[in-house]
Short mmCIF file of C-alpha atoms and ligand atoms in Angstrom, two decimals:
data_model
loop_
_atom_site.label_atom_id
_atom_site.label_comp_id
_atom_site.label_asym_id
_atom_site.label_seq_id
_atom_site.Cartn_x
_atom_site.Cartn_y
_atom_site.Cartn_z
CA UNK R 1 -35.84 28.00 25.65
CA UNK R 2 -37.32 28.03 22.14
CA UNK R 3 -39.58 25.17 21.12
CA UNK R 4 -37.42 22.69 19.16
CA UNK R 5 -40.29 20.57 17.80
CA UNK R 6 -39.65 20.14 14.07
CA UNK R 7 -42.33 21.63 11.87
CA UNK R 8 -43.26 19.40 8.94
CA UNK R 9 -43.60 20.92 5.48
CA UNK R 10 -47.00 19.28 5.14
CA UNK R 11 -48.31 21.00 8.30
CA UNK R 12 -47.43 24.34 6.67
CA UNK R 13 -49.24 23.33 3.49
CA UNK R 14 -46.00 23.10 1.50
CA UNK R 15 -45.44 20.46 -1.16
CA UNK R 16 -41.70 19.77 -1.23
CA UNK R 17 -41.87 16.68 -3.47
CA UNK R 18 -39.35 16.67 -6.28
CA UNK R 19 -40.59 17.87 -9.63
CA UNK R 20 -38.99 16.25 -12.67
CA UNK R 21 -35.94 18.18 -13.93
CA UNK R 22 -35.01 16.51 -17.21
CA UNK R 23 -31.89 17.62 -19.06
CA UNK R 24 -32.59 18.77 -22.63
CA UNK R 25 -31.44 16.44 -25.37
CA UNK R 26 -32.11 18.56 -28.45
CA UNK R 27 -28.45 19.55 -28.87
CA UNK R 28 -27.36 15.92 -29.24
CA UNK R 29 -27.52 14.39 -32.68
CA UNK R 30 -27.34 10.61 -32.79
CA UNK R 31 -26.86 9.15 -36.25
CA UNK R 32 -28.77 6.12 -37.39
CA UNK R 33 -25.56 4.41 -38.39
CA UNK R 34 -21.88 4.71 -37.45
CA UNK R 35 -18.82 3.42 -39.34
CA UNK R 36 -15.24 2.88 -38.17
CA UNK R 37 -12.59 5.59 -37.90
CA UNK R 38 -9.57 4.26 -39.79
CA UNK R 39 -6.75 6.38 -41.16
CA UNK R 40 -8.69 9.61 -40.60
CA UNK R 41 -11.76 8.42 -42.55
CA UNK R 42 -15.12 7.07 -41.45
CA UNK R 43 -15.45 3.79 -43.32
CA UNK R 44 -17.89 0.92 -43.58
CA UNK R 45 -16.58 -2.27 -42.00
CA UNK R 46 -15.05 -4.86 -44.33
CA UNK R 47 -16.83 -7.40 -42.12
CA UNK R 48 -20.15 -6.05 -43.36
CA UNK R 49 -21.46 -6.52 -39.83
CA UNK R 50 -23.08 -4.22 -37.32
CA UNK R 51 -24.82 -4.21 -33.95
CA UNK R 52 -27.30 -2.04 -32.13
CA UNK R 53 -26.66 0.13 -29.11
CA UNK R 54 -29.65 0.76 -26.82
CA UNK R 55 -30.57 3.25 -24.14
CA UNK R 56 -30.61 1.05 -21.00
CA UNK R 57 -33.14 3.35 -19.31
CA UNK R 58 -35.75 2.89 -22.05
CA UNK R 59 -34.55 -0.09 -24.12
CA UNK R 60 -34.94 2.13 -27.21
CA UNK R 61 -32.42 1.40 -29.98
CA UNK R 62 -30.20 4.46 -30.42
CA UNK R 63 -28.07 3.54 -33.43
CA UNK R 64 -26.58 0.79 -35.53
CA UNK R 65 -22.82 0.61 -35.05
CA UNK R 66 -20.21 -1.13 -37.21
CA UNK R 67 -18.71 -4.36 -35.89
CA UNK R 68 -15.05 -4.51 -36.88
CA UNK R 69 -13.75 -7.89 -38.03
CA UNK R 70 -10.18 -9.15 -38.46
CA UNK R 71 -9.70 -7.36 -41.77
CA UNK R 72 -10.81 -4.06 -40.23
CA UNK R 73 -8.47 -4.60 -37.29
CA UNK R 74 -5.63 -5.16 -39.74
CA UNK R 75 -6.48 -1.98 -41.67
CA UNK R 76 -6.64 0.05 -38.46
CA UNK R 77 -3.31 -1.26 -37.17
CA UNK R 78 -1.72 -0.54 -40.57
CA UNK R 79 -3.12 3.00 -40.48
CA UNK R 80 -1.76 3.49 -36.95
CA UNK R 81 1.65 2.13 -38.04
CA UNK R 82 1.80 4.43 -41.07
CA UNK R 83 0.82 7.44 -38.97
CA UNK R 84 3.46 6.51 -36.43
CA UNK R 85 6.27 6.04 -38.97
CA UNK R 86 5.47 9.00 -41.19
CA UNK R 87 4.00 11.62 -38.88
CA UNK R 88 3.60 11.15 -35.16
CA UNK R 89 7.06 9.81 -34.28
CA UNK R 90 8.46 12.87 -36.09
CA UNK R 91 6.09 15.36 -34.42
CA UNK R 92 7.77 17.30 -31.63
CA UNK R 93 6.53 17.07 -28.06
CA UNK R 94 5.46 20.70 -28.18
CA UNK R 95 3.34 20.02 -31.28
CA UNK R 96 1.81 16.91 -29.75
CA UNK R 97 0.94 19.01 -26.70
CA UNK R 98 -0.89 21.51 -28.89
CA UNK R 99 -3.18 18.79 -30.24
CA UNK R 100 -3.86 17.46 -26.75
CA UNK R 101 -4.63 20.93 -25.38
CA UNK R 102 -6.96 21.43 -28.33
CA UNK R 103 -8.79 18.15 -27.66
CA UNK R 104 -9.15 19.08 -23.97
CA UNK R 105 -10.60 22.48 -24.80
CA UNK R 106 -13.05 21.07 -27.35
CA UNK R 107 -14.21 18.53 -24.78
CA UNK R 108 -14.90 21.37 -22.39
CA UNK R 109 -16.75 23.33 -25.06
CA UNK R 110 -18.88 20.34 -26.04
CA UNK R 111 -19.22 18.99 -22.50
CA UNK R 112 -23.01 19.20 -22.36
CA UNK R 113 -23.40 17.28 -25.60
CA UNK R 114 -21.00 14.59 -24.39
CA UNK R 115 -22.58 14.34 -20.95
CA UNK R 116 -26.07 13.84 -22.35
CA UNK R 117 -24.86 11.27 -24.88
CA UNK R 118 -22.94 9.38 -22.19
CA UNK R 119 -26.05 9.23 -20.05
CA UNK R 120 -28.33 8.16 -22.90
CA UNK R 121 -26.01 5.38 -24.10
CA UNK R 122 -24.81 4.11 -20.71
CA UNK R 123 -27.53 4.87 -18.14
CA UNK R 124 -25.48 6.88 -15.64
CA UNK R 125 -27.13 9.90 -13.97
CA UNK R 126 -26.64 13.15 -15.85
CA UNK R 127 -25.25 14.84 -12.75
CA UNK R 128 -22.40 12.30 -12.75
CA UNK R 129 -21.58 12.44 -16.45
CA UNK R 130 -21.80 16.25 -16.26
CA UNK R 131 -19.86 16.76 -13.02
CA UNK R 132 -17.46 13.81 -12.99
CA UNK R 133 -16.88 12.06 -16.33
CA UNK R 134 -16.60 15.15 -18.53
CA UNK R 135 -14.47 17.39 -16.30
CA UNK R 136 -12.13 14.48 -15.55
CA UNK R 137 -11.82 13.47 -19.21
CA UNK R 138 -10.85 17.02 -20.18
CA UNK R 139 -8.49 17.22 -17.19
CA UNK R 140 -6.68 14.09 -18.37
CA UNK R 141 -5.99 15.60 -21.77
CA UNK R 142 -4.86 18.87 -20.16
CA UNK R 143 -2.60 17.04 -17.73
CA UNK R 144 -0.83 14.86 -20.30
CA UNK R 145 -0.63 17.76 -22.75
CA UNK R 146 1.58 19.34 -20.12
CA UNK R 147 3.95 16.36 -20.15
CA UNK R 148 4.26 15.92 -23.93
CA UNK R 149 7.22 18.30 -24.33
CA UNK R 150 8.78 17.47 -20.94
CA UNK R 151 9.43 13.74 -21.26
CA UNK R 152 13.16 14.25 -20.72
CA UNK R 153 12.33 15.88 -17.39
CA UNK R 154 9.87 13.14 -16.53
CA UNK R 155 12.57 10.51 -17.07
CA UNK R 156 15.88 12.33 -16.61
CA UNK R 157 18.84 10.62 -18.29
CA UNK R 158 16.64 7.77 -19.56
CA UNK R 159 16.05 8.94 -23.17
CA UNK R 160 12.33 8.08 -23.30
CA UNK R 161 11.13 6.80 -26.66
CA UNK R 162 7.56 5.98 -27.73
CA UNK R 163 6.66 2.30 -28.12
CA UNK R 164 4.85 2.51 -31.47
CA UNK R 165 1.26 1.31 -31.97
CA UNK R 166 -0.90 0.90 -28.86
CA UNK R 167 -4.03 -1.29 -28.85
CA UNK R 168 -6.45 -0.02 -26.20
CA UNK R 169 -9.58 -1.86 -25.10
CA UNK R 170 -11.95 -0.17 -22.66
CA UNK R 171 -15.11 -1.04 -20.66
CA UNK R 172 -18.59 0.46 -20.50
CA UNK R 173 -18.72 1.99 -17.04
CA UNK R 174 -16.86 5.25 -17.79
CA UNK R 175 -16.76 5.13 -21.59
CA UNK R 176 -15.38 8.59 -22.41
CA UNK R 177 -13.25 8.85 -19.28
CA UNK R 178 -11.57 5.49 -19.93
CA UNK R 179 -10.88 6.59 -23.51
CA UNK R 180 -9.25 9.74 -22.12
CA UNK R 181 -7.19 7.76 -19.58
CA UNK R 182 -5.90 5.59 -22.41
CA UNK R 183 -5.44 8.10 -25.23
CA UNK R 184 -3.93 11.07 -23.43
CA UNK R 185 -0.71 9.45 -22.07
CA UNK R 186 -0.23 7.33 -25.22
CA UNK R 187 -0.39 10.35 -27.53
CA UNK R 188 1.64 12.58 -25.21
CA UNK R 189 4.44 10.01 -25.27
CA UNK R 190 4.36 9.81 -29.09
CA UNK R 191 2.47 6.57 -29.73
CA UNK R 192 -0.37 6.02 -32.18
CA UNK R 193 -3.49 4.16 -31.14
CA UNK R 194 -6.24 1.77 -32.13
CA UNK R 195 -9.02 2.17 -29.56
CA UNK R 196 -11.89 -0.27 -29.03
CA UNK R 197 -14.78 0.99 -26.89
CA UNK R 198 -17.18 -1.45 -25.20
CA UNK R 199 -20.09 -2.78 -27.21
CA UNK R 200 -22.83 -1.36 -24.98
CA UNK R 201 -21.41 2.19 -24.91
CA UNK R 202 -19.74 3.08 -28.22
CA UNK R 203 -21.33 6.49 -28.85
CA UNK R 204 -19.13 8.89 -26.87
CA UNK R 205 -15.94 7.28 -28.23
CA UNK R 206 -17.34 7.82 -31.73
CA UNK R 207 -18.17 11.44 -30.89
CA UNK R 208 -14.63 11.77 -29.55
CA UNK R 209 -13.50 10.61 -33.01
CA UNK R 210 -15.27 13.69 -34.40
CA UNK R 211 -13.50 15.85 -31.82
CA UNK R 212 -10.14 14.46 -32.94
CA UNK R 213 -11.02 15.50 -36.49
CA UNK R 214 -12.10 18.92 -35.24
CA UNK R 215 -8.73 19.23 -33.48
CA UNK R 216 -7.07 18.31 -36.82
CA UNK R 217 -5.16 15.45 -35.29
CA UNK R 218 -3.23 13.87 -38.18
CA UNK R 219 -5.10 10.96 -39.84
CA UNK R 220 -4.36 7.53 -38.40
CA UNK R 221 -2.90 8.75 -35.10
CA UNK R 222 -6.08 7.51 -33.41
CA UNK R 223 -8.26 4.85 -35.02
CA UNK R 224 -11.54 3.77 -33.46
CA UNK R 225 -12.95 0.29 -33.95
CA UNK R 226 -16.33 -0.60 -32.52
CA UNK R 227 -17.21 -4.21 -31.82
CA UNK R 228 -17.48 -6.77 -29.05
CA UNK R 229 -15.10 -9.30 -27.50
CA UNK R 230 -14.04 -10.86 -30.81
CA UNK R 231 -12.94 -7.45 -32.13
CA UNK R 232 -10.97 -6.81 -28.94
CA UNK R 233 -9.37 -10.25 -29.11
CA UNK R 234 -8.32 -9.74 -32.74
CA UNK R 235 -6.88 -6.33 -31.92
CA UNK R 236 -4.73 -7.38 -28.97
CA UNK R 237 -3.48 -10.44 -30.90
CA UNK R 238 -2.45 -8.42 -33.98
CA UNK R 239 1.28 -9.00 -34.56
CA UNK R 240 2.07 -5.38 -35.40
CA UNK R 241 0.81 -3.98 -32.10
CA UNK R 242 3.60 -2.94 -29.70
CA UNK R 243 1.61 -2.28 -26.57
CA UNK R 244 -1.74 -3.41 -25.18
CA UNK R 245 -3.66 -1.47 -22.55
CA UNK R 246 -6.81 -3.16 -21.28
CA UNK R 247 -9.45 -2.17 -18.76
CA UNK R 248 -12.18 -4.67 -18.04
CA UNK R 249 -12.87 -7.93 -16.29
CA UNK R 250 -10.20 -10.06 -14.65
CA UNK R 251 -11.31 -13.03 -16.74
CA UNK R 252 -10.64 -11.25 -20.05
CA UNK R 253 -7.45 -9.70 -18.65
CA UNK R 254 -6.11 -13.17 -17.93
CA UNK R 255 -7.03 -14.34 -21.45
CA UNK R 256 -5.16 -11.36 -22.93
CA UNK R 257 -2.13 -12.12 -20.79
CA UNK R 258 -2.12 -15.68 -22.13
CA UNK R 259 -2.40 -14.41 -25.74
CA UNK R 260 0.48 -11.99 -25.27
CA UNK R 261 2.81 -14.34 -23.40
CA UNK R 262 6.15 -14.53 -25.21
CA UNK R 263 5.16 -11.93 -27.83
CA UNK R 264 7.33 -9.15 -26.41
CA UNK R 265 4.35 -6.76 -26.44
CA UNK R 266 4.07 -4.46 -23.46
CA UNK R 267 0.91 -4.90 -21.39
CA UNK R 268 -0.97 -3.04 -18.69
CA UNK R 269 -4.16 -4.43 -17.13
CA UNK R 270 -6.74 -2.54 -15.09
CA UNK R 271 -9.16 -5.21 -13.89
CA UNK R 272 -11.80 -5.80 -11.26
CA UNK R 273 -11.97 -5.04 -7.55
CA UNK R 274 -13.73 -5.81 -4.27
CA UNK R 275 -12.66 -2.85 -2.17
CA UNK R 276 -12.96 -2.67 1.61
CA UNK R 277 -14.34 0.59 2.97
CA UNK R 278 -13.23 0.45 6.64
CA UNK R 279 -15.02 2.54 9.28
CA UNK R 280 -13.53 2.83 12.78
CA UNK R 281 -15.52 3.83 15.86
CA UNK R 282 -13.82 7.24 16.03
CA UNK R 283 -14.81 8.17 12.46
CA UNK R 284 -17.11 11.12 11.73
CA UNK R 285 -20.17 8.95 11.21
CA UNK R 286 -22.28 11.27 9.06
CA UNK R 287 -19.41 11.87 6.64
CA UNK R 288 -18.65 8.16 6.64
CA UNK R 289 -22.25 7.38 5.67
CA UNK R 290 -21.94 9.82 2.75
CA UNK R 291 -18.66 8.15 1.79
CA UNK R 292 -20.19 4.69 1.95
CA UNK R 293 -23.11 5.80 -0.25
CA UNK R 294 -20.76 7.46 -2.72
CA UNK R 295 -18.46 4.46 -2.57
CA UNK R 296 -21.04 1.91 -3.68
CA UNK R 297 -24.02 3.69 -5.29
CA UNK R 298 -22.04 6.10 -7.49
CA UNK R 299 -22.54 5.05 -11.14
CA UNK R 300 -24.90 2.24 -9.99
CA UNK R 301 -21.87 0.52 -8.45
CA UNK R 302 -20.44 -0.07 -11.94
CA UNK R 303 -17.09 1.04 -10.60
CA UNK R 304 -14.02 -1.20 -10.46
CA UNK R 305 -12.82 0.56 -7.30
CA UNK R 306 -16.29 0.67 -5.66
CA UNK R 307 -16.34 0.30 -1.87
CA UNK R 308 -18.39 -2.88 -2.16
CA UNK R 309 -17.35 -4.39 1.20
CA UNK R 310 -18.14 -2.21 4.19
CA UNK R 311 -16.00 -3.20 7.18
CA UNK R 312 -17.43 -1.49 10.25
CA UNK R 313 -16.11 -1.63 13.80
CA UNK R 314 -18.50 -3.74 15.81
CA UNK R 315 -19.21 -1.12 18.51
CA UNK R 316 -20.75 1.31 16.00
CA UNK R 317 -22.23 -1.18 13.53
CA UNK R 318 -25.82 -0.81 14.69
CA UNK R 319 -26.16 3.01 14.65
CA UNK R 320 -24.11 3.28 11.46
CA UNK R 321 -26.24 0.78 9.56
CA UNK R 322 -29.41 2.48 10.82
CA UNK R 323 -28.13 5.82 9.48
CA UNK R 324 -27.04 4.22 6.24
CA UNK R 325 -30.50 2.73 5.65
CA UNK R 326 -32.15 6.10 6.36
CA UNK R 327 -29.80 7.75 3.87
CA UNK R 328 -30.43 5.06 1.26
CA UNK R 329 -34.15 5.75 1.49
CA UNK R 330 -33.47 9.29 0.20
CA UNK R 331 -31.64 8.14 -2.94
CA UNK R 332 -33.59 8.91 -6.08
CA UNK R 333 -33.55 6.01 -8.52
CA UNK R 334 -34.83 6.51 -12.05
CA UNK R 335 -34.52 8.57 -15.24
CA UNK R 336 -30.78 9.15 -15.68
CA UNK R 337 -31.47 12.35 -17.60
CA UNK R 338 -33.24 13.87 -14.58
CA UNK R 339 -30.84 16.20 -12.76
CA UNK R 340 -32.20 14.97 -9.39
CA UNK R 341 -31.42 11.32 -10.07
CA UNK R 342 -28.82 9.66 -7.83
CA UNK R 343 -28.92 6.11 -9.18
CA UNK R 344 -29.55 5.57 -12.88
CA UNK R 345 -30.07 2.52 -15.09
CA UNK R 346 -28.05 -0.68 -15.02
CA UNK R 347 -25.87 -0.65 -18.13
CA UNK R 348 -27.29 -3.73 -19.84
CA UNK R 349 -29.71 -6.61 -19.47
CA UNK R 350 -26.74 -8.95 -19.17
CA UNK R 351 -25.23 -6.92 -16.30
CA UNK R 352 -28.62 -6.79 -14.56
CA UNK R 353 -28.84 -10.59 -14.76
CA UNK R 354 -25.35 -10.89 -13.24
CA UNK R 355 -26.31 -8.61 -10.33
CA UNK R 356 -29.58 -10.48 -9.74
CA UNK R 357 -27.80 -13.83 -9.72
CA UNK R 358 -25.25 -12.70 -7.13
CA UNK R 359 -27.89 -11.04 -4.95
CA UNK R 360 -29.91 -14.25 -4.99
CA UNK R 361 -26.80 -16.14 -3.87
CA UNK R 362 -26.39 -13.70 -0.96
CA UNK R 363 -29.93 -14.42 0.23
CA UNK R 364 -29.49 -18.17 -0.28
CA UNK R 365 -26.27 -18.17 1.72
CA UNK R 366 -28.00 -16.47 4.64
CA UNK R 367 -27.25 -12.74 4.46
CA UNK R 368 -29.98 -10.24 5.33
CA UNK R 369 -31.06 -7.98 2.47
CA UNK R 370 -32.35 -4.41 2.75
CA UNK R 371 -33.61 -2.28 -0.13
CA UNK R 372 -35.33 1.07 0.41
CA UNK R 373 -38.82 1.28 -1.02
CA UNK R 374 -38.74 3.02 -4.39
CA UNK R 375 -40.70 2.86 -7.61
CA UNK R 376 -38.76 1.69 -10.64
CA UNK R 377 -39.63 2.69 -14.21
CA UNK R 378 -41.63 0.09 -16.14
CA UNK R 379 -39.08 -0.26 -18.95
CA UNK R 380 -35.31 -0.39 -18.87
CA UNK R 381 -32.80 -2.12 -16.61
CA UNK R 382 -32.99 -1.18 -12.92
CA UNK R 383 -31.77 -2.40 -9.57
CA UNK R 384 -32.59 -0.88 -6.19
CA UNK R 385 -29.74 0.25 -3.94
CA UNK R 386 -29.10 -2.79 -1.78
CA UNK R 387 -27.28 -3.53 1.45
CA UNK R 388 -26.57 -6.98 2.89
CA UNK R 389 -25.88 -7.40 6.61
CA UNK R 390 -24.88 -10.60 8.38
CA UNK R 391 -22.37 -11.39 5.64
CA UNK R 392 -19.67 -14.02 6.24
CA UNK R 393 -16.34 -13.69 4.46
CA UNK R 394 -16.94 -16.91 2.58
CA UNK R 395 -20.17 -15.73 0.92
CA UNK R 396 -19.97 -15.06 -2.80
CA UNK R 397 -21.27 -11.51 -2.20
CA UNK R 398 -18.18 -10.91 -0.01
CA UNK R 399 -15.76 -12.47 -2.49
CA UNK R 400 -16.96 -11.77 -6.03
CA UNK R 401 -17.24 -8.47 -7.82
CA UNK R 402 -20.94 -7.66 -8.26
CA UNK R 403 -20.40 -4.47 -10.27
CA UNK R 404 -23.80 -3.18 -9.20
CA UNK R 405 -25.41 -1.11 -6.38
CA UNK R 406 -24.96 -3.83 -3.77
CA UNK R 407 -23.07 -3.41 -0.51
CA UNK R 408 -21.94 -6.27 1.75
CA UNK R 409 -21.42 -5.36 5.41
CA UNK R 410 -18.91 -7.19 7.62
CA UNK R 411 -17.73 -6.22 11.10
CA UNK R 412 -14.39 -6.22 12.91
CA UNK R 413 -13.13 -5.53 16.42
CA UNK R 414 -9.45 -4.57 16.09
CA UNK R 415 -7.36 -2.82 13.43
CA UNK R 416 -5.49 -6.08 12.83
CA UNK R 417 -8.74 -7.90 12.11
CA UNK R 418 -9.82 -5.07 9.78
CA UNK R 419 -6.61 -5.39 7.77
CA UNK R 420 -6.84 -9.17 7.62
CA UNK R 421 -10.43 -9.09 6.37
CA UNK R 422 -9.77 -6.24 3.94
CA UNK R 423 -6.88 -8.14 2.37
CA UNK R 424 -8.83 -11.40 2.22
CA UNK R 425 -9.70 -11.06 -1.46
CA UNK R 426 -8.07 -12.01 -4.75
CA UNK R 427 -8.34 -8.34 -5.76
CA UNK R 428 -6.32 -5.32 -4.66
CA UNK R 429 -7.49 -2.18 -6.42
CA UNK R 430 -8.67 0.27 -3.76
CA UNK R 431 -9.65 0.72 -0.11
CA UNK R 432 -11.07 3.39 2.17
CA UNK R 433 -10.26 4.17 5.80
CA UNK R 434 -12.48 6.31 8.03
CA UNK R 435 -10.99 7.37 11.36
CA UNK R 436 -10.12 10.48 13.33
CA UNK R 437 -6.50 9.31 13.81
CA UNK R 438 -3.92 10.26 11.19
CA UNK R 439 -1.46 7.72 12.56
CA UNK R 440 -4.00 4.92 12.07
CA UNK R 441 -4.58 5.99 8.48
CA UNK R 442 -0.84 5.83 7.75
CA UNK R 443 -0.50 2.49 9.49
CA UNK R 444 -3.38 0.95 7.56
CA UNK R 445 -2.24 2.42 4.27
CA UNK R 446 1.02 0.52 4.74
CA UNK R 447 -0.72 -2.75 5.49
CA UNK R 448 -3.61 -2.73 3.03
CA UNK R 449 -2.75 -4.45 -0.23
CA UNK R 450 -4.52 -2.03 -2.58
CA UNK R 451 -3.29 0.34 -5.28
CA UNK R 452 -5.37 3.32 -4.14
CA UNK R 453 -6.28 4.08 -0.53
CA UNK R 454 -8.65 6.91 0.33
CA UNK R 455 -8.72 8.38 3.83
CA UNK R 456 -12.00 9.90 5.07
CA UNK R 457 -13.24 10.10 1.50
CA UNK R 458 -13.91 7.70 -1.38
CA UNK R 459 -13.96 7.59 -5.18
CA UNK R 460 -11.80 10.69 -5.65
CA UNK R 461 -9.92 10.86 -8.93
CA UNK R 462 -7.31 13.20 -10.25
CA UNK R 463 -5.21 12.96 -13.41
CA UNK R 464 -2.03 13.63 -11.45
CA UNK R 465 -2.59 10.62 -9.20
CA UNK R 466 -1.68 7.08 -10.31
CA UNK R 467 -4.44 4.47 -10.31
CA UNK R 468 -4.09 0.70 -10.62
CA UNK R 469 -4.11 -2.58 -8.79
CA UNK R 470 -2.33 -5.47 -7.15
CA UNK R 471 -3.04 -9.18 -7.47
CA UNK R 472 -6.02 -9.98 -9.71
CA UNK R 473 -6.83 -6.28 -10.10
CA UNK R 474 -4.04 -6.08 -12.66
CA UNK R 475 -0.74 -4.32 -13.05
CA UNK R 476 0.56 -1.03 -14.36
CA UNK R 477 -0.67 2.41 -13.39
CA UNK R 478 -2.77 5.00 -15.20
CA UNK R 479 -2.63 8.67 -14.26
CA UNK R 480 0.26 10.79 -13.09
CA UNK R 481 3.85 10.31 -14.11
CA UNK R 482 3.37 6.56 -13.60
CA UNK R 483 0.81 6.56 -16.39
CA UNK R 484 3.42 7.82 -18.86
CA UNK R 485 5.82 5.02 -17.96
CA UNK R 486 3.48 2.52 -19.60
CA UNK R 487 3.95 4.24 -22.97
CA UNK R 488 7.69 4.85 -23.15
CA UNK R 489 10.77 2.78 -23.68
CA UNK R 490 13.52 3.82 -21.27
CA UNK R 491 17.20 3.18 -21.82
P1 LIG Z 501 -15.13 -7.20 -20.20
O1 LIG Z 501 -13.78 -7.63 -19.81
O2 LIG Z 501 -16.10 -8.22 -20.66
O3 LIG Z 501 -15.06 -6.11 -21.36
C1 LIG Z 501 -14.19 -5.03 -21.34
C2 LIG Z 501 -13.77 -4.73 -22.76
O4 LIG Z 501 -13.04 -5.84 -23.28
C3 LIG Z 501 -14.92 -4.50 -23.73
O5 LIG Z 501 -14.53 -3.52 -24.67
C4 LIG Z 501 -15.06 -5.86 -24.42
O6 LIG Z 501 -15.62 -5.79 -25.70
C5 LIG Z 501 -13.61 -6.29 -24.49
N1 LIG Z 501 -13.40 -7.73 -24.57
C6 LIG Z 501 -14.24 -8.74 -24.20
N2 LIG Z 501 -13.65 -9.94 -24.41
C7 LIG Z 501 -12.42 -9.68 -24.93
C8 LIG Z 501 -11.32 -10.50 -25.36
N3 LIG Z 501 -11.39 -11.82 -25.26
N4 LIG Z 501 -10.21 -9.91 -25.80
C9 LIG Z 501 -10.09 -8.56 -25.86
N5 LIG Z 501 -11.11 -7.73 -25.50
C10 LIG Z 501 -12.25 -8.29 -25.03
O7 LIG Z 501 -15.63 -6.41 -18.97
P2 LIG Z 501 -17.01 -5.71 -18.77
O8 LIG Z 501 -17.95 -6.66 -18.15
O9 LIG Z 501 -17.43 -5.03 -20.03
O10 LIG Z 501 -16.56 -4.55 -17.74
C11 LIG Z 501 -16.67 -4.71 -16.39
C12 LIG Z 501 -15.37 -5.13 -15.76
O11 LIG Z 501 -14.35 -4.18 -16.00
C13 LIG Z 501 -15.47 -5.23 -14.27
O12 LIG Z 501 -14.95 -6.46 -13.84
C14 LIG Z 501 -14.65 -4.07 -13.75
O13 LIG Z 501 -14.08 -4.25 -12.51
C15 LIG Z 501 -13.65 -3.89 -14.80
N6 LIG Z 501 -13.17 -2.50 -14.81
C16 LIG Z 501 -11.93 -2.22 -14.31
C17 LIG Z 501 -11.46 -0.92 -14.27
C18 LIG Z 501 -10.10 -0.59 -13.73
O14 LIG Z 501 -9.63 0.51 -13.94
N7 LIG Z 501 -9.44 -1.48 -13.04
C19 LIG Z 501 -12.25 0.10 -14.76
C20 LIG Z 501 -13.51 -0.21 -15.25
C21 LIG Z 501 -13.96 -1.53 -15.28
#
């Protein structure tokens, strides 16, 4: 029998250490200053205010961005109303589809520019913005372009009508992709929009504004207002808005719901999550480990549907956690523009502080922390991939959304216990099930209270598939035919 002793690279004199592989940035032009897109024109804010957006990996200021005040919100809503009344509500579905197809194609053509800008402004690894955010954003526009002239088939006998002006407020974790999720169905269904990107990641939404101009979308059909919470609050409260679509924290979602109560405005909320990723003893362990890593360390864990609670069957807990730790030690943390990087920068100083506070609570409450050894850059906002074992259900790290690269491990013995623990959360956005048995997957899918359930995979997205939550994860669905429902009035 052949000698099976592994030969190390070092013993052969080979140096297999990674060499840096930075993505080029010379094709991305960041302006010093950005205005607001209102009525098809880039304008200075009436508020006279602005704020800075920084690269979270270097803390270098990238640009000064306008901060829209109440007067700007009013101008943008008026522009959206005028575009709705005069142009968009009279534009046929086939014509609307042409604009959406055009936007999708331009996004594909300019994908590299967008991916690099997304990474510079938000901190996510270039391989993710390049291979996930951009292709999915374009796919959303393609998908809803296909529906624009088929609404009567989507809702047979229901005479679907657009709602009017939609106010859309989005978060910083998937800035361009969330803009695409919001804009594509709204425009396909014949609504006009005022979009507010998050304050830490405005740049790709502003570049998308340029793409809309390039696609010759009629002025005012999409208006883009940059700003922080106050801008968002003014926008959703504006009396001439017909529909509000919000993605962000549960806390702000609840505040918006209170503002809108009794107003007759339509509302969809995509909020936080604390997903259970459940691994049974018959699961393919190596694939499960990959799924766990993807579930929580993808996008630094800044993912509302992240698999942040690992529920592992007790009999395999020890070997699985040992494999997981070995795998975590191979994750490359650092420069998000490096094509080898797996875990990039934390989006902001504020988010880093929130993660650190919750991790400290986990240690104080008695959980055992593991972080693989890795060097972190001297500047910027960073957090090592982290796993907590010995976690009780009552610990804050098992209950609260950390929105960072931090996994809490709990164990179970029976499927019933797994379901009970998985559902023991105020959230209900997503879940994962890893098992060899199809019947068990179907059984759990029926009993888990979560909007999206992945089986033997995690964090898979597709524009044809509805996404959304139960309980404090919000209501309404984005994606698929369901995503159109939020933007039409049905008789
Ligand atoms: P956040 O709620 O503070 O901010 C989200 C957006 O809302 C930003 O654009 C912000 O400027 C705006 N905003 C803040 N206060 C507002 C107010 N009072 N009225 C109107 N708009 C306001 O959330 P965040 O910390 O920026 O984002 C992280 C959160 O978003 C996490 O909790 C995460 O789970 C959630 N999220 C959910 C989904 C989903 O699809 N369910 C997707 C991504 C993020």
